[in-house]
Amino acid sequence: HDRILNIRREAAAAKRAHCGFCGEFAAVAFDFLMLSGCIYPLEFAGYVSPGDHAFVIVGRPKESVASDPDTWGEDVVVCDAWAGRVVKSKLYWSEMPSYPYTVHEPVIDVRWPIAGDYPSSREVGVPV
């Protein structure tokens, strides 16, 4: 719940500032998809060291291997808002931006839906 609140706050700050890095862009995408009532599981994800990158995974089955996009299935997509791209899971290794020289295994930061409701704008302290 706390991580979801922080993602919502990060998204609100990025929208107010009209700028951000990949983490802020991913937060805005995650927030938008949640508020739009997306019926698929959403994951705020990324990879680190060397380099780093953040993005949103849409529709990954919970029983698949989080670090292996080849197990996610045909219908899963990666929303890379910073790069302005949506990448099918089977193209993750070849189509995701590489930082600095290679794409790394994704690491899931938070998965939604989780227990409880998506925090309201009032709870987060951001304007509606």
The first five atom37 places (N, CA, C, CB, O) and aatype in JSON, in Angstrom:
{
  "aatype": [8, 3, 1, 9, 10, 2, 9, 1, 1, 6, 0, 0, 0, 0, 11, 1, 0, 8, 4, 7, 13, 4, 7, 6, 13, 0, 0, 19, 0, 13, 3, 13, 10, 12, 10, 15, 7, 4, 9, 18, 14, 10, 6, 13, 0, 7, 18, 19, 15, 14, 7, 3, 8, 0, 13, 19, 9, 19, 7, 1, 14, 11, 6, 15, 19, 0, 15, 3, 14, 3, 16, 17, 7, 6, 3, 19, 19, 19, 4, 3, 0, 17, 0, 7, 1, 19, 19, 11, 15, 11, 10, 18, 17, 15, 6, 12, 14, 15, 18, 14, 18, 16, 19, 8, 6, 14, 19, 9, 3, 19, 1, 17, 14, 9, 0, 7, 3, 18, 14, 15, 15, 1, 6, 19, 7, 19, 14, 19],
  "atom_mask": [
    [1, 1, 1, 1, 1],
    [1, 1, 1, 1, 1],
    [1, 1, 1, 1, 1],
    [1, 1, 1, 1, 1],
    [1, 1, 1, 1, 1],
    [1, 1, 1, 1, 1],
    [1, 1, 1, 1, 1],
    [1, 1, 1, 1, 1],
    [1, 1, 1, 1, 1],
    [1, 1, 1, 1, 1],
    [1, 1, 1, 1, 1],
    [1, 1, 1, 1, 1],
    [1, 1, 1, 1, 1],
    [1, 1, 1, 1, 1],
    [1, 1, 1, 1, 1],
    [1, 1, 1, 1, 1],
    [1, 1, 1, 1, 1],
    [1, 1, 1, 1, 1],
    [1, 1, 1, 1, 1],
    [1, 1, 1, 0, 1],
    [1, 1, 1, 1, 1],
    [1, 1, 1, 1, 1],
    [1, 1, 1, 0, 1],
    [1, 1, 1, 1, 1],
    [1, 1, 1, 1, 1],
    [1, 1, 1, 1, 1],
    [1, 1, 1, 1, 1],
    [1, 1, 1, 1, 1],
    [1, 1, 1, 1, 1],
    [1, 1, 1, 1, 1],
    [1, 1, 1, 1, 1],
    [1, 1, 1, 1, 1],
    [1, 1, 1, 1, 1],
    [1, 1, 1, 1, 1],
    [1, 1, 1, 1, 1],
    [1, 1, 1, 1, 1],
    [1, 1, 1, 0, 1],
    [1, 1, 1, 1, 1],
    [1, 1, 1, 1, 1],
    [1, 1, 1, 1, 1],
    [1, 1, 1, 1, 1],
    [1, 1, 1, 1, 1],
    [1, 1, 1, 1, 1],
    [1, 1, 1, 1, 1],
    [1, 1, 1, 1, 1],
    [1, 1, 1, 0, 1],
    [1, 1, 1, 1, 1],
    [1, 1, 1, 1, 1],
    [1, 1, 1, 1, 1],
    [1, 1, 1, 1, 1],
    [1, 1, 1, 0, 1],
    [1, 1, 1, 1, 1],
    [1, 1, 1, 1, 1],
    [1, 1, 1, 1, 1],
    [1, 1, 1, 1, 1],
    [1, 1, 1, 1, 1],
    [1, 1, 1, 1, 1],
    [1, 1, 1, 1, 1],
    [1, 1, 1, 0, 1],
    [1, 1, 1, 1, 1],
    [1, 1, 1, 1, 1],
    [1, 1, 1, 1, 1],
    [1, 1, 1, 1, 1],
    [1, 1, 1, 1, 1],
    [1, 1, 1, 1, 1],
    [1, 1, 1, 1, 1],
    [1, 1, 1, 1, 1],
    [1, 1, 1, 1, 1],
    [1, 1, 1, 1, 1],
    [1, 1, 1, 1, 1],
    [1, 1, 1, 1, 1],
    [1, 1, 1, 1, 1],
    [1, 1, 1, 0, 1],
    [1, 1, 1, 1, 1],
    [1, 1, 1, 1, 1],
    [1, 1, 1, 1, 1],
    [1, 1, 1, 1, 1],
    [1, 1, 1, 1, 1],
    [1, 1, 1, 1, 1],
    [1, 1, 1, 1, 1],
    [1, 1, 1, 1, 1],
    [1, 1, 1, 1, 1],
    [1, 1, 1, 1, 1],
    [1, 1, 1, 0, 1],
    [1, 1, 1, 1, 1],
    [1, 1, 1, 1, 1],
    [1, 1, 1, 1, 1],
    [1, 1, 1, 1, 1],
    [1, 1, 1, 1, 1],
    [1, 1, 1, 1, 1],
    [1, 1, 1, 1, 1],
    [1, 1, 1, 1, 1],
    [1, 1, 1, 1, 1],
    [1, 1, 1, 1, 1],
    [1, 1, 1, 1, 1],
    [1, 1, 1, 1, 1],
    [1, 1, 1, 1, 1],
    [1, 1, 1, 1, 1],
    [1, 1, 1, 1, 1],
    [1, 1, 1, 1, 1],
    [1, 1, 1, 1, 1],
    [1, 1, 1, 1, 1],
    [1, 1, 1, 1, 1],
    [1, 1, 1, 1, 1],
    [1, 1, 1, 1, 1],
    [1, 1, 1, 1, 1],
    [1, 1, 1, 1, 1],
    [1, 1, 1, 1, 1],
    [1, 1, 1, 1, 1],
    [1, 1, 1, 1, 1],
    [1, 1, 1, 1, 1],
    [1, 1, 1, 1, 1],
    [1, 1, 1, 1, 1],
    [1, 1, 1, 1, 1],
    [1, 1, 1, 1, 1],
    [1, 1, 1, 0, 1],
    [1, 1, 1, 1, 1],
    [1, 1, 1, 1, 1],
    [1, 1, 1, 1, 1],
    [1, 1, 1, 1, 1],
    [1, 1, 1, 1, 1],
    [1, 1, 1, 1, 1],
    [1, 1, 1, 1, 1],
    [1, 1, 1, 1, 1],
    [1, 1, 1, 0, 1],
    [1, 1, 1, 1, 1],
    [1, 1, 1, 1, 1],
    [1, 1, 1, 1, 1]
  ],
  "atom_positions": [
    [[0.82, -1.2, 0.0], [0.0, 0.0, 0.0], [0.87, 1.26, 0.0], [-0.94, 0.0, 1.21], [0.59, 2.21, -0.74]],
    [[1.92, 1.29, 0.83], [2.79, 2.46, 0.89], [3.49, 2.7, -0.44], [3.83, 2.29, 2.0], [3.64, 3.85, -0.86]],
    [[3.92, 1.64, -1.1], [4.59, 1.8, -2.39], [3.63, 2.35, -3.43], [5.18, 0.46, -2.87], [4.02, 3.17, -4.26]],
    [[2.38, 1.91, -3.41], [1.38, 2.44, -4.34], [1.18, 3.93, -4.07], [0.03, 1.67, -4.21], [1.09, 4.72, -5.01]],
    [[1.1, 4.32, -2.81], [0.97, 5.75, -2.46], [2.14, 6.54, -3.03], [0.89, 5.93, -0.93], [1.95, 7.62, -3.58]],
    [[3.34, 6.01, -2.88], [4.52, 6.71, -3.39], [4.51, 6.82, -4.91], [5.79, 6.01, -2.94], [4.92, 7.84, -5.46]],
    [[4.05, 5.79, -5.59], [3.94, 5.86, -7.05], [2.95, 6.95, -7.45], [3.5, 4.49, -7.64], [3.21, 7.72, -8.37]],
    [[1.82, 7.02, -6.76], [0.82, 8.05, -7.06], [1.39, 9.45, -6.81], [-0.44, 7.85, -6.21], [1.14, 10.36, -7.6]],
    [[2.14, 9.62, -5.74], [2.77, 10.93, -5.45], [3.8, 11.29, -6.51], [3.43, 10.91, -4.05], [3.87, 12.43, -6.95]],
    [[4.6, 10.31, -6.9], [5.61, 10.53, -7.94], [4.95, 10.92, -9.26], [6.47, 9.27, -8.12], [5.43, 11.81, -9.96]],
    [[3.85, 10.26, -9.59], [3.12, 10.59, -10.82], [2.56, 12.01, -10.75], [1.97, 9.58, -11.06], [2.66, 12.76, -11.72]],
    [[1.99, 12.37, -9.62], [1.42, 13.72, -9.46], [2.51, 14.78, -9.6], [0.72, 13.85, -8.1], [2.3, 15.81, -10.25]],
    [[3.66, 14.55, -9.0], [4.76, 15.51, -9.09], [5.26, 15.65, -10.52], [5.92, 15.09, -8.17], [5.53, 16.75, -10.98]],
    [[5.37, 14.53, -11.23], [5.82, 14.56, -12.62], [4.82, 15.31, -13.5], [6.03, 13.14, -13.15], [5.22, 16.06, -14.39]],
    [[3.52, 15.1, -13.25], [2.5, 15.8, -14.04], [2.54, 17.3, -13.76], [1.09, 15.24, -13.73], [2.4, 18.1, -14.69]],
    [[2.74, 17.68, -12.51], [2.83, 19.11, -12.18], [4.05, 19.74, -12.84], [2.91, 19.3, -10.65], [3.97, 20.87, -13.34]],
    [[5.18, 19.03, -12.84], [6.42, 19.56, -13.38], [6.52, 19.43, -14.9], [7.59, 18.86, -12.75], [7.37, 20.06, -15.53]],
    [[5.66, 18.62, -15.5], [5.68, 18.35, -16.94], [7.03, 17.79, -17.39], [5.37, 19.62, -17.72], [7.5, 18.09, -18.49]],
    [[7.64, 16.98, -16.52], [8.91, 16.37, -16.89], [9.22, 15.21, -15.96], [10.05, 17.41, -16.86], [8.53, 15.0, -14.96]],
    [[10.26, 14.46, -16.29], [10.69, 13.36, -15.45], [11.6, 12.43, -16.2], [0.0, 0.0, 0.0], [11.78, 12.53, -17.42]],
    [[12.17, 11.51, -15.44], [12.98, 10.45, -16.01], [12.09, 9.22, -16.18], [14.22, 10.13, -15.11], [10.87, 9.31, -16.03]],
    [[12.68, 8.09, -16.51], [11.89, 6.89, -16.77], [11.03, 6.48, -15.57], [12.8, 5.74, -17.15], [9.91, 6.01, -15.77]],
    [[11.51, 6.66, -14.35], [10.74, 6.29, -13.17], [9.48, 7.12, -13.03], [0.0, 0.0, 0.0], [8.41, 6.59, -12.69]],
    [[9.59, 8.41, -13.29], [8.43, 9.28, -13.22], [7.45, 8.98, -14.36], [8.86, 10.74, -13.27], [6.24, 8.98, -14.16]],
    [[7.98, 8.72, -15.55], [7.11, 8.36, -16.68], [6.37, 7.05, -16.4], [7.93, 8.24, -17.98], [5.19, 6.91, -16.7]],
    [[7.09, 6.08, -15.81], [6.45, 4.81, -15.47], [5.38, 5.01, -14.4], [7.51, 3.79, -14.98], [4.33, 4.37, -14.44]],
    [[5.65, 5.9, -13.44], [4.66, 6.18, -12.4], [3.4, 6.8, -12.99], [5.25, 7.12, -11.33], [2.29, 6.44, -12.6]],
    [[3.56, 7.72, -13.94], [2.4, 8.34, -14.6], [1.61, 7.29, -15.37], [2.86, 9.48, -15.55], [0.38, 7.27, -15.31]],
    [[2.3, 6.41, -16.09], [1.62, 5.35, -16.86], [0.88, 4.4, -15.92], [2.63, 4.57, -17.72], [-0.27, 4.06, -16.18]],
    [[1.54, 3.97, -14.85], [0.92, 3.06, -13.88], [-0.32, 3.71, -13.27], [1.93, 2.68, -12.77], [-1.38, 3.09, -13.18]],
    [[-0.18, 4.96, -12.85], [-1.29, 5.71, -12.26], [-2.45, 5.84, -13.25], [-0.81, 7.11, -11.8], [-3.6, 5.63, -12.88]],
    [[-2.14, 6.19, -14.49], [-3.18, 6.34, -15.51], [-3.92, 5.03, -15.73], [-2.57, 6.83, -16.83], [-5.15, 5.0, -15.76]],
    [[-3.17, 3.95, -15.87], [-3.81, 2.66, -16.12], [-4.67, 2.22, -14.94], [-2.75, 1.59, -16.4], [-5.76, 1.68, -15.13]],
    [[-4.2, 2.47, -13.73], [-5.0, 2.11, -12.55], [-6.29, 2.94, -12.5], [-4.18, 2.33, -11.26], [-7.37, 2.39, -12.27]],
    [[-6.16, 4.23, -12.7], [-7.33, 5.1, -12.61], [-8.31, 4.88, -13.76], [-6.9, 6.54, -12.59], [-9.49, 5.19, -13.64]],
    [[-7.83, 4.34, -14.87], [-8.71, 4.08, -16.01], [-9.46, 2.75, -15.87], [-7.91, 4.09, -17.31], [-10.28, 2.4, -16.72]],
    [[-9.16, 2.02, -14.8], [-9.87, 0.76, -14.57], [-9.33, -0.4, -15.38], [0.0, 0.0, 0.0], [-10.09, -1.3, -15.74]],
    [[-8.05, -0.38, -15.68], [-7.44, -1.48, -16.44], [-7.79, -2.81, -15.77], [-5.89, -1.29, -16.52], [-7.63, -2.96, -14.56]],
    [[-8.25, -3.76, -16.56], [-8.69, -5.04, -16.0], [-7.55, -6.06, -15.88], [-9.79, -5.62, -16.85], [-7.76, -7.16, -15.36]],
    [[-6.37, -5.71, -16.35], [-5.23, -6.62, -16.32], [-4.32, -6.28, -15.14], [-4.45, -6.56, -17.64], [-4.27, -5.13, -14.71]],
    [[-3.6, -7.28, -14.62], [-2.63, -6.97, -13.57], [-1.57, -6.01, -14.1], [-1.97, -8.27, -13.05], [-1.13, -6.12, -15.25]],
    [[-1.17, -5.08, -13.26], [-0.15, -4.1, -13.61], [1.03, -4.26, -12.67], [-0.7, -2.66, -13.55], [0.86, -4.52, -11.48]],
    [[2.22, -4.1, -13.22], [3.41, -4.16, -12.39], [4.32, -2.98, -12.7], [4.16, -5.48, -12.6], [4.64, -2.7, -13.85]],
    [[4.72, -2.3, -11.64], [5.74, -1.26, -11.75], [7.06, -2.01, -11.66], [5.6, -0.13, -10.61], [7.34, -2.66, -10.65]],
    [[7.87, -1.93, -12.7], [9.06, -2.77, -12.78], [10.24, -1.98, -13.32], [8.8, -3.99, -13.67], [10.11, -0.82, -13.7]],
    [[11.38, -2.63, -13.34], [12.57, -2.0, -13.89], [13.75, -2.93, -13.8], [0.0, 0.0, 0.0], [13.61, -4.11, -13.49]],
    [[14.91, -2.38, -14.08], [16.15, -3.1, -13.87], [17.22, -2.11, -13.47], [16.56, -3.89, -15.14], [17.15, -0.92, -13.77]],
    [[18.21, -2.64, -12.78], [19.3, -1.79, -12.27], [20.64, -2.48, -12.45], [19.07, -1.45, -10.78], [20.72, -3.7, -12.61]],
    [[21.66, -1.71, -12.42], [23.06, -2.1, -12.34], [23.5, -3.12, -13.39], [23.34, -2.64, -11.01], [23.11, -4.28, -13.29]],
    [[24.28, -2.74, -14.37], [24.68, -1.35, -14.59], [23.57, -0.6, -15.31], [25.99, -1.28, -15.41], [22.82, -1.19, -16.09]],
    [[23.46, 0.65, -15.06], [22.37, 1.44, -15.61], [21.07, 1.11, -14.92], [0.0, 0.0, 0.0], [21.03, 0.25, -14.04]],
    [[20.01, 1.79, -15.32], [18.7, 1.5, -14.75], [17.62, 1.98, -15.69], [18.54, 2.15, -13.36], [17.84, 2.83, -16.55]],
    [[16.45, 1.4, -15.51], [15.31, 1.78, -16.32], [14.04, 1.32, -15.62], [15.41, 1.17, -17.75], [14.04, 0.29, -14.94]],
    [[12.95, 2.07, -15.76], [11.66, 1.73, -15.15], [10.58, 1.7, -16.22], [11.3, 2.75, -14.03], [10.64, 2.44, -17.2]],
    [[9.57, 0.83, -16.02], [8.51, 0.64, -16.98], [7.35, -0.06, -16.3], [9.0, -0.16, -18.21], [7.44, -0.41, -15.12]],
    [[6.25, -0.28, -17.03], [5.07, -0.95, -16.5], [4.83, -2.22, -17.32], [3.82, -0.01, -16.52], [4.86, -2.18, -18.55]],
    [[4.59, -3.32, -16.63], [4.25, -4.58, -17.29], [2.74, -4.77, -17.15], [5.04, -5.81, -16.68], [2.2, -4.66, -16.05]],
    [[2.07, -5.05, -18.26], [0.61, -5.18, -18.27], [0.23, -6.62, -18.61], [-0.02, -4.19, -19.29], [0.55, -7.13, -19.69]],
    [[-0.46, -7.28, -17.67], [-1.06, -8.59, -17.93], [-0.2, -9.8, -17.66], [0.0, 0.0, 0.0], [-0.55, -10.89, -18.1]],
    [[0.92, -9.66, -16.94], [1.77, -10.83, -16.69], [1.07, -11.79, -15.74], [3.14, -10.41, -16.12], [0.66, -11.4, -14.64]],
    [[0.93, -13.06, -16.14], [0.35, -14.05, -15.23], [1.23, -14.22, -13.99], [0.16, -15.4, -15.94], [2.45, -14.31, -14.1]],
    [[0.6, -14.27, -12.84], [1.35, -14.37, -11.58], [2.21, -15.63, -11.53], [0.38, -14.36, -10.4], [3.26, -15.63, -10.9]],
    [[1.76, -16.7, -12.18], [2.51, -17.95, -12.13], [3.71, -17.97, -13.08], [1.61, -19.1, -12.46], [4.52, -18.9, -13.02]],
    [[3.85, -16.97, -13.94], [5.02, -16.91, -14.82], [6.24, -16.45, -14.01], [4.76, -15.94, -16.03], [6.11, -16.0, -12.87]],
    [[7.4, -16.58, -14.61], [8.64, -16.18, -13.93], [8.86, -14.69, -14.18], [9.87, -17.03, -14.44], [9.07, -14.27, -15.32]],
    [[8.83, -13.91, -13.11], [8.9, -12.45, -13.24], [10.15, -11.99, -13.97], [8.85, -11.8, -11.88], [10.1, -11.03, -14.74]],
    [[11.27, -12.64, -13.75], [12.53, -12.21, -14.35], [12.76, -12.76, -15.75], [13.67, -12.62, -13.46], [13.8, -12.5, -16.36]],
    [[11.79, -13.52, -16.28], [11.97, -14.14, -17.6], [10.8, -13.82, -18.53], [12.13, -15.66, -17.45], [9.8, -14.55, -18.53]],
    [[10.9, -12.75, -19.31], [9.81, -12.36, -20.21], [9.39, -13.46, -21.19], [10.21, -11.15, -20.97], [8.27, -13.43, -21.69]],
    [[10.26, -14.41, -21.46], [9.91, -15.5, -22.37], [8.81, -16.39, -21.79], [11.14, -16.34, -22.68], [8.19, -17.16, -22.53]],
    [[8.56, -16.32, -20.48], [7.52, -17.14, -19.84], [6.21, -16.39, -19.65], [8.02, -17.63, -18.49], [5.24, -16.98, -19.15]],
    [[6.14, -15.15, -20.03], [4.98, -14.31, -19.72], [3.76, -14.58, -20.58], [5.35, -12.87, -19.85], [2.63, -14.34, -20.14]],
    [[3.94, -15.07, -21.78], [2.81, -15.32, -22.67], [2.68, -14.25, -23.74], [0.0, 0.0, 0.0], [3.29, -13.18, -23.66]],
    [[1.87, -14.57, -24.73], [1.71, -13.73, -25.92], [1.0, -12.39, -25.68], [0.96, -14.5, -26.96], [1.26, -11.42, -26.39]],
    [[0.13, -12.33, -24.69], [-0.7, -11.14, -24.51], [-0.12, -10.09, -23.59], [-2.02, -11.54, -23.99], [-0.73, -9.03, -23.41]],
    [[1.04, -10.34, -23.01], [1.65, -9.41, -22.06], [2.42, -8.35, -22.83], [2.59, -10.16, -21.08], [3.1, -8.64, -23.82]],
    [[2.3, -7.1, -22.37], [3.05, -6.0, -22.98], [3.8, -5.22, -21.91], [2.1, -5.07, -23.75], [3.44, -5.21, -20.74]],
    [[4.86, -4.57, -22.36], [5.64, -3.68, -21.51], [5.38, -2.27, -22.01], [7.18, -4.03, -21.52], [5.62, -1.96, -23.18]],
    [[4.89, -1.43, -21.12], [4.65, -0.02, -21.44], [5.86, 0.77, -20.99], [3.33, 0.51, -20.75], [6.09, 0.95, -19.79]],
    [[6.62, 1.24, -21.94], [7.8, 2.05, -21.64], [7.46, 3.5, -22.0], [9.07, 1.55, -22.43], [7.75, 3.96, -23.1]],
    [[6.83, 4.19, -21.06], [6.33, 5.55, -21.33], [7.47, 6.52, -21.62], [5.52, 6.05, -20.14], [7.3, 7.42, -22.43]],
    [[8.62, 6.34, -20.98], [9.75, 7.23, -21.22], [10.21, 7.15, -22.67], [10.91, 6.88, -20.27], [10.52, 8.18, -23.29]],
    [[10.25, 5.94, -23.22], [10.67, 5.76, -24.61], [9.51, 5.9, -25.59], [11.32, 4.39, -24.77], [9.71, 5.9, -26.8]],
    [[8.28, 6.02, -25.05], [7.1, 6.15, -25.92], [6.81, 4.87, -26.68], [0.0, 0.0, 0.0], [6.42, 4.92, -27.85]],
    [[6.99, 3.72, -26.01], [6.83, 2.44, -26.7], [6.01, 1.45, -25.89], [8.18, 1.83, -27.02], [5.99, 1.49, -24.66]],
    [[5.33, 0.58, -26.61], [4.7, -0.59, -26.02], [5.33, -1.79, -26.72], [3.11, -0.56, -26.18], [5.29, -1.91, -27.94]],
    [[5.9, -2.68, -25.92], [6.67, -3.81, -26.45], [6.01, -5.11, -26.01], [8.15, -3.75, -25.96], [5.74, -5.31, -24.83]],
    [[5.74, -5.99, -26.95], [5.22, -7.33, -26.62], [6.3, -8.07, -25.83], [4.81, -8.13, -27.91], [7.49, -7.89, -26.07]],
    [[5.87, -8.92, -24.91], [6.82, -9.61, -24.03], [7.86, -10.42, -24.81], [6.08, -10.54, -23.09], [9.02, -10.48, -24.41]],
    [[7.45, -11.03, -25.92], [8.4, -11.85, -26.69], [9.51, -11.0, -27.33], [7.66, -12.63, -27.77], [10.53, -11.54, -27.76]],
    [[9.3, -9.67, -27.39], [10.31, -8.78, -27.97], [11.08, -8.0, -26.91], [9.65, -7.81, -28.93], [11.86, -7.1, -27.23]],
    [[10.86, -8.35, -25.64], [11.5, -7.61, -24.54], [13.01, -7.5, -24.73], [11.19, -8.29, -23.22], [13.56, -6.41, -24.64]],
    [[13.66, -8.61, -24.98], [15.13, -8.62, -25.04], [15.68, -7.83, -26.22], [15.64, -10.04, -25.1], [16.79, -7.31, -26.14]],
    [[14.94, -7.74, -27.3], [15.46, -7.06, -28.49], [14.94, -5.64, -28.66], [15.13, -7.84, -29.71], [15.59, -4.84, -29.34]],
    [[13.8, -5.3, -28.07], [13.18, -4.0, -28.34], [13.2, -2.99, -27.2], [11.78, -4.23, -28.73], [12.92, -1.81, -27.42]],
    [[13.54, -3.42, -25.98], [13.59, -2.47, -24.87], [14.87, -1.63, -24.97], [13.53, -3.22, -23.51], [15.9, -2.11, -25.44]],
    [[14.79, -0.36, -24.53], [16.01, 0.46, -24.52], [17.06, -0.18, -23.61], [15.69, 1.91, -24.05], [16.73, -0.75, -22.57]],
    [[18.3, -0.08, -24.0], [19.37, -0.7, -23.22], [20.21, 0.37, -22.52], [20.25, -1.57, -24.11], [20.61, 1.36, -23.14]],
    [[20.48, 0.16, -21.26], [21.25, 1.11, -20.45], [22.28, 0.36, -19.64], [20.33, 1.93, -19.54], [21.87, -0.46, -18.82]],
    [[23.57, 0.57, -19.78], [24.11, 1.39, -20.85], [24.24, 0.63, -22.17], [25.44, 1.94, -20.45], [24.13, 1.24, -23.23]],
    [[24.47, -0.69, -22.13], [24.68, -1.42, -23.38], [23.85, -2.67, -23.52], [26.11, -1.77, -23.51], [23.91, -3.33, -24.56]],
    [[23.1, -3.02, -22.52], [22.33, -4.26, -22.59], [21.03, -4.13, -21.82], [23.16, -5.43, -22.05], [20.94, -3.31, -20.9]],
    [[20.04, -4.91, -22.18], [18.78, -4.98, -21.45], [18.95, -6.03, -20.36], [17.57, -5.34, -22.41], [19.52, -7.09, -20.6]],
    [[18.46, -5.73, -19.17], [18.62, -6.63, -18.04], [17.31, -7.31, -17.69], [19.16, -5.87, -16.83], [16.24, -6.9, -18.16]],
    [[17.39, -8.34, -16.86], [16.19, -9.03, -16.38], [15.31, -8.05, -15.62], [16.57, -10.25, -15.49], [15.81, -7.29, -14.79]],
    [[14.02, -8.07, -15.88], [13.12, -7.16, -15.14], [12.98, -7.58, -13.68], [11.75, -7.12, -15.81], [13.0, -8.77, -13.35]],
    [[12.83, -6.59, -12.83], [12.58, -6.8, -11.41], [11.26, -6.1, -11.08], [13.77, -6.24, -10.51], [11.09, -4.92, -11.39]],
    [[10.34, -6.83, -10.48], [9.03, -6.28, -10.14], [9.12, -5.53, -8.82], [7.97, -7.4, -10.05], [9.54, -6.08, -7.8]],
    [[8.73, -4.26, -8.85], [8.72, -3.44, -7.64], [7.4, -3.63, -6.89], [8.93, -1.94, -7.99], [7.39, -3.86, -5.68]],
    [[6.3, -3.54, -7.62], [4.98, -3.73, -7.01], [4.02, -4.25, -8.06], [4.44, -2.4, -6.37], [4.11, -3.9, -9.24]],
    [[3.09, -5.09, -7.63], [2.07, -5.65, -8.52], [0.71, -5.19, -8.04], [2.15, -7.21, -8.57], [0.44, -5.18, -6.84]],
    [[-0.15, -4.82, -8.97], [-1.53, -4.46, -8.66], [-2.44, -5.3, -9.54], [-1.79, -2.93, -8.86], [-2.1, -5.43, -10.71]],
    [[-3.51, -5.85, -9.13], [-4.14, -5.55, -7.86], [-3.45, -6.24, -6.68], [-5.59, -5.95, -7.89], [-2.93, -7.35, -6.78]],
    [[-3.47, -5.53, -5.59], [-2.99, -6.06, -4.32], [-4.13, -5.93, -3.33], [-1.71, -5.32, -3.81], [-5.2, -5.41, -3.67]],
    [[-3.92, -6.39, -2.12], [-4.98, -6.27, -1.11], [-5.33, -4.8, -0.92], [-4.54, -6.92, 0.24], [-4.44, -3.96, -0.79]],
    [[-6.61, -4.5, -0.9], [-7.05, -3.13, -0.69], [-7.31, -2.42, -1.99], [0.0, 0.0, 0.0], [-7.03, -2.94, -3.07]],
    [[-7.85, -1.25, -1.88], [-8.18, -0.44, -3.05], [-7.01, 0.44, -3.44], [-9.41, 0.41, -2.78], [-6.1, 0.69, -2.66]],
    [[-7.07, 0.91, -4.68], [-6.08, 1.88, -5.15], [-6.3, 3.17, -4.37], [-6.2, 2.11, -6.71], [-7.44, 3.64, -4.29]],
    [[-5.25, 3.75, -3.78], [-5.43, 4.95, -2.94], [-6.07, 6.1, -3.7], [-4.09, 5.39, -2.37], [-5.71, 6.38, -4.84]],
    [[-6.99, 6.75, -3.06], [-7.68, 7.89, -3.67], [-6.74, 9.1, -3.75], [-8.95, 8.25, -2.87], [-5.73, 9.15, -3.04]],
    [[-7.08, 10.05, -4.61], [-6.29, 11.28, -4.7], [-6.27, 12.01, -3.38], [-6.85, 12.2, -5.79], [-5.25, 12.59, -3.01]],
    [[-7.37, 11.97, -2.66], [-7.42, 12.63, -1.36], [-6.43, 11.98, -0.38], [-8.86, 12.57, -0.78], [-5.72, 12.68, 0.34]],
    [[-6.4, 10.65, -0.37], [-5.48, 9.93, 0.52], [-4.03, 10.22, 0.2], [-5.73, 8.43, 0.44], [-3.19, 10.29, 1.1]],
    [[-3.73, 10.4, -1.09], [-2.38, 10.66, -1.52], [-2.0, 12.11, -1.28], [-2.23, 10.32, -2.98], [-0.82, 12.43, -1.13]],
    [[-3.0, 12.99, -1.23], [-2.73, 14.41, -1.04], [-2.4, 15.12, -2.33], [0.0, 0.0, 0.0], [-1.64, 16.09, -2.33]],
    [[-2.97, 14.65, -3.44], [-2.75, 15.3, -4.73], [-4.08, 15.81, -5.26], [-2.08, 14.32, -5.75], [-5.13, 15.25, -4.96]],
    [[-4.03, 16.89, -6.04], [-5.28, 17.38, -6.62], [-5.89, 16.39, -7.58], [-5.04, 18.69, -7.34], [-5.18, 15.62, -8.23]],
    [[-7.21, 16.39, -7.66], [-7.93, 15.47, -8.53], [-7.82, 15.95, -9.97], [-9.41, 15.36, -8.11], [-8.37, 15.32, -10.87]]
  ]
}
